[in-house]
Amino acid sequence: MSADEMVRKLHLHYTGSEGMTAALQTNLALARRFNDKVIVVPEGDFQKDLLMDLLANNPQTKTFQDEVLQAAREIAKKYKTDHKHAEHVGRFAQQIFAELKDLHGLDAKYELLLRVAAILHETGMFVSAREHHKHSLYLIMNTEIFGLSAKDRTIVALLARYHRRYNPDNNHPHFSDLSRATA
């Protein structure tokens, strides 16, 4: 089946379906090599579950952070953002985060989310310069980002949403869904 057929018939995500044939062929070759009689295919999204397990067990390794940031850069490139501006904003945000660390008491995970938001904060310009901050929210909320959970992606999207002159309001979608512990 093509990737489109797998998505339609098997209800897979495009990201998983594109590599499905190669993954199954690799597993079949390994099974043949080791004379296995059975191949067990896990139910659910194995790739996503593996990534979430890696994140939960060791989220702050330098390599993992680099992979997440690179994934964000690829998304920013897709939406034709200004790379130099995004990196400048990211360095500035990282500096502020470091200087206020004692005050906010947040761990390195939130620094990573802030850096991802800096890279992606102007993705909405791809849709329109007018209210691009709202378009950034929508695009980030609906784009898988390697290594980030849905909750993390929401935080990144909200950071991008509020990078301009507007402040969060309890009536705003997604912001009103945050708990005090999340916010």
Tab-separated table of C-alpha atoms in Angstrom:
chain	number	residue	atom	x	y	z
A	1	MET	CA	0.000	0.000	0.000
A	2	SER	CA	1.054	3.572	-0.547
A	3	ALA	CA	1.389	5.908	2.438
A	4	ASP	CA	-1.970	7.487	1.521
A	5	GLU	CA	-3.667	4.080	1.405
A	6	MET	CA	-2.202	3.096	4.806
A	7	VAL	CA	-3.466	6.337	6.338
A	8	ARG	CA	-6.918	5.847	4.851
A	9	LYS	CA	-7.344	2.093	5.381
A	10	LEU	CA	-5.291	1.468	8.521
A	11	HIS	CA	-5.810	4.866	10.196
A	12	LEU	CA	-2.060	5.480	10.567
A	13	HIS	CA	-0.419	8.896	10.816
A	14	TYR	CA	1.460	10.017	7.713
A	15	THR	CA	4.702	10.186	9.690
A	16	GLY	CA	4.362	6.547	10.697
A	17	SER	CA	3.055	5.262	7.392
A	18	GLU	CA	5.966	6.583	5.344
A	19	GLY	CA	8.413	4.305	7.121
A	20	MET	CA	6.074	1.386	7.750
A	21	THR	CA	7.112	-0.772	4.770
A	22	ALA	CA	10.821	-0.328	5.458
A	23	ALA	CA	10.318	-1.095	9.156
A	24	LEU	CA	8.328	-4.241	8.433
A	25	GLN	CA	10.886	-5.401	5.850
A	26	THR	CA	13.699	-4.855	8.357
A	27	ASN	CA	11.847	-6.795	11.056
A	28	LEU	CA	11.075	-9.597	8.593
A	29	ALA	CA	14.743	-9.808	7.551
A	30	LEU	CA	15.816	-9.967	11.212
A	31	ALA	CA	13.220	-12.650	11.956
A	32	ARG	CA	14.474	-14.729	9.034
A	33	ARG	CA	18.104	-14.230	10.087
A	34	PHE	CA	17.386	-15.474	13.613
A	35	ASN	CA	14.911	-18.159	12.501
A	36	ASP	CA	12.035	-16.552	14.377
A	37	LYS	CA	8.640	-18.040	13.574
A	38	VAL	CA	6.547	-15.134	14.877
A	39	ILE	CA	6.772	-11.360	14.558
A	40	VAL	CA	4.805	-9.389	17.132
A	41	VAL	CA	3.660	-5.961	15.964
A	42	PRO	CA	2.762	-3.750	18.934
A	43	GLU	CA	-0.630	-2.125	19.005
A	44	GLY	CA	-0.578	1.659	18.973
A	45	ASP	CA	2.085	4.080	17.835
A	46	PHE	CA	5.334	2.335	18.723
A	47	GLN	CA	7.541	5.186	17.500
A	48	LYS	CA	5.635	7.797	19.524
A	49	ASP	CA	5.583	5.563	22.606
A	50	LEU	CA	9.333	5.020	22.332
A	51	LEU	CA	9.987	8.755	22.030
A	52	MET	CA	7.737	9.531	24.981
A	53	ASP	CA	9.550	6.877	27.031
A	54	LEU	CA	12.896	8.441	26.140
A	55	LEU	CA	11.571	11.862	27.106
A	56	ALA	CA	10.197	10.624	30.424
A	57	ASN	CA	13.364	8.747	31.382
A	58	ASN	CA	16.065	11.159	30.260
A	59	PRO	CA	14.623	14.357	28.846
A	60	GLN	CA	17.578	16.610	29.262
A	61	THR	CA	20.475	14.907	27.556
A	62	LYS	CA	22.308	17.289	25.278
A	63	THR	CA	21.733	15.023	22.278
A	64	PHE	CA	17.987	14.856	22.909
A	65	GLN	CA	17.749	18.643	23.241
A	66	ASP	CA	19.676	19.059	19.995
A	67	GLU	CA	17.303	16.673	18.214
A	68	VAL	CA	14.233	18.544	19.473
A	69	LEU	CA	15.718	21.890	18.441
A	70	GLN	CA	16.668	20.519	15.035
A	71	ALA	CA	13.120	19.242	14.553
A	72	ALA	CA	11.820	22.728	15.404
A	73	ARG	CA	14.262	24.270	12.918
A	74	GLU	CA	13.010	21.927	10.197
A	75	ILE	CA	9.432	22.947	10.913
A	76	ALA	CA	10.428	26.619	10.874
A	77	LYS	CA	12.147	26.060	7.538
A	78	LYS	CA	8.983	24.423	6.171
A	79	TYR	CA	7.015	27.547	7.110
A	80	LYS	CA	9.729	29.834	5.700
A	81	THR	CA	10.511	31.702	8.905
A	82	ASP	CA	13.482	34.037	9.273
A	83	HIS	CA	16.151	31.674	10.616
A	84	LYS	CA	18.516	34.405	11.844
A	85	HIS	CA	15.755	36.235	13.697
A	86	ALA	CA	14.486	33.019	15.292
A	87	GLU	CA	17.972	32.034	16.483
A	88	HIS	CA	18.540	35.550	17.853
A	89	VAL	CA	15.256	35.417	19.764
A	90	GLY	CA	16.181	31.930	21.001
A	91	ARG	CA	19.560	33.050	22.353
A	92	PHE	CA	17.971	36.073	24.000
A	93	ALA	CA	15.212	33.941	25.578
A	94	GLN	CA	17.816	31.442	26.797
A	95	GLN	CA	19.832	34.248	28.397
A	96	ILE	CA	16.770	35.671	30.172
A	97	PHE	CA	15.773	32.176	31.332
A	98	ALA	CA	19.252	31.609	32.791
A	99	GLU	CA	19.402	34.987	34.522
A	100	LEU	CA	15.971	34.528	36.116
A	101	LYS	CA	16.403	30.838	36.989
A	102	ASP	CA	16.485	31.467	40.746
A	103	LEU	CA	13.301	33.518	40.509
A	104	HIS	CA	11.178	31.213	38.334
A	105	GLY	CA	12.579	27.900	39.601
A	106	LEU	CA	11.874	26.035	36.356
A	107	ASP	CA	14.011	23.147	35.151
A	108	ALA	CA	15.813	22.669	31.828
A	109	LYS	CA	12.738	21.188	30.160
A	110	TYR	CA	11.066	24.597	30.205
A	111	GLU	CA	14.186	26.243	28.815
A	112	LEU	CA	13.971	23.789	25.913
A	113	LEU	CA	10.282	24.608	25.369
A	114	LEU	CA	11.113	28.321	25.408
A	115	ARG	CA	13.837	27.798	22.805
A	116	VAL	CA	11.491	25.768	20.592
A	117	ALA	CA	8.876	28.526	20.890
A	118	ALA	CA	11.490	31.109	19.912
A	119	ILE	CA	12.352	29.123	16.793
A	120	LEU	CA	8.688	28.700	15.833
A	121	HIS	CA	7.176	31.973	17.048
A	122	GLU	CA	6.707	33.409	13.562
A	123	THR	CA	5.503	30.326	11.697
A	124	GLY	CA	2.115	32.023	11.384
A	125	MET	CA	3.635	34.490	8.905
A	126	PHE	CA	3.319	31.616	6.426
A	127	VAL	CA	-0.454	32.061	6.604
A	128	SER	CA	-0.656	35.826	6.983
A	129	ALA	CA	1.290	38.685	8.532
A	130	ARG	CA	-1.978	39.950	9.974
A	131	GLU	CA	-2.478	38.316	13.380
A	132	HIS	CA	0.355	35.910	12.625
A	133	HIS	CA	0.694	35.140	16.320
A	134	LYS	CA	-2.720	33.422	16.225
A	135	HIS	CA	-1.746	31.524	13.086
A	136	SER	CA	1.465	30.430	14.830
A	137	LEU	CA	-0.630	29.008	17.666
A	138	TYR	CA	-2.743	27.016	15.222
A	139	LEU	CA	0.191	25.697	13.183
A	140	ILE	CA	2.212	24.659	16.237
A	141	MET	CA	-0.783	23.015	17.901
A	142	ASN	CA	-1.359	20.962	14.754
A	143	THR	CA	2.227	20.030	13.924
A	144	GLU	CA	3.965	17.074	15.549
A	145	ILE	CA	7.290	18.143	17.044
A	146	PHE	CA	9.813	15.423	17.727
A	147	GLY	CA	10.241	14.831	21.452
A	148	LEU	CA	7.363	17.001	22.628
A	149	SER	CA	4.133	15.755	24.151
A	150	ALA	CA	0.807	17.377	23.286
A	151	LYS	CA	0.999	19.328	26.562
A	152	ASP	CA	4.504	20.566	25.750
A	153	ARG	CA	3.374	21.543	22.261
A	154	THR	CA	0.510	23.531	23.801
A	155	ILE	CA	2.964	25.461	25.981
A	156	VAL	CA	5.184	26.151	22.953
A	157	ALA	CA	2.166	27.261	20.909
A	158	LEU	CA	0.982	29.591	23.664
A	159	LEU	CA	4.437	31.113	24.050
A	160	ALA	CA	4.400	31.826	20.315
A	161	ARG	CA	0.831	33.124	20.544
A	162	TYR	CA	1.716	35.664	23.223
A	163	HIS	CA	5.063	36.848	21.900
A	164	ARG	CA	3.465	40.058	20.707
A	165	ARG	CA	1.644	42.818	22.513
A	166	TYR	CA	-1.344	40.757	23.678
A	167	ASN	CA	-1.560	39.216	27.134
A	168	PRO	CA	-3.170	35.876	27.952
A	169	ASP	CA	-6.828	35.969	28.853
A	170	ASN	CA	-8.793	33.266	30.654
A	171	ASN	CA	-11.268	33.266	27.765
A	172	HIS	CA	-8.619	32.431	25.156
A	173	PRO	CA	-8.731	28.878	23.784
A	174	HIS	CA	-5.928	26.629	25.031
A	175	PHE	CA	-4.788	29.137	27.655
A	176	SER	CA	-8.014	28.672	29.606
A	177	ASP	CA	-7.397	24.895	29.535
A	178	LEU	CA	-4.104	25.169	31.436
A	179	SER	CA	-3.990	24.241	35.087
A	180	ARG	CA	-2.022	26.304	37.566
A	181	ALA	CA	0.573	23.508	37.711
A	182	THR	CA	0.974	23.606	33.897
A	183	ALA	CA	1.072	27.371	33.608
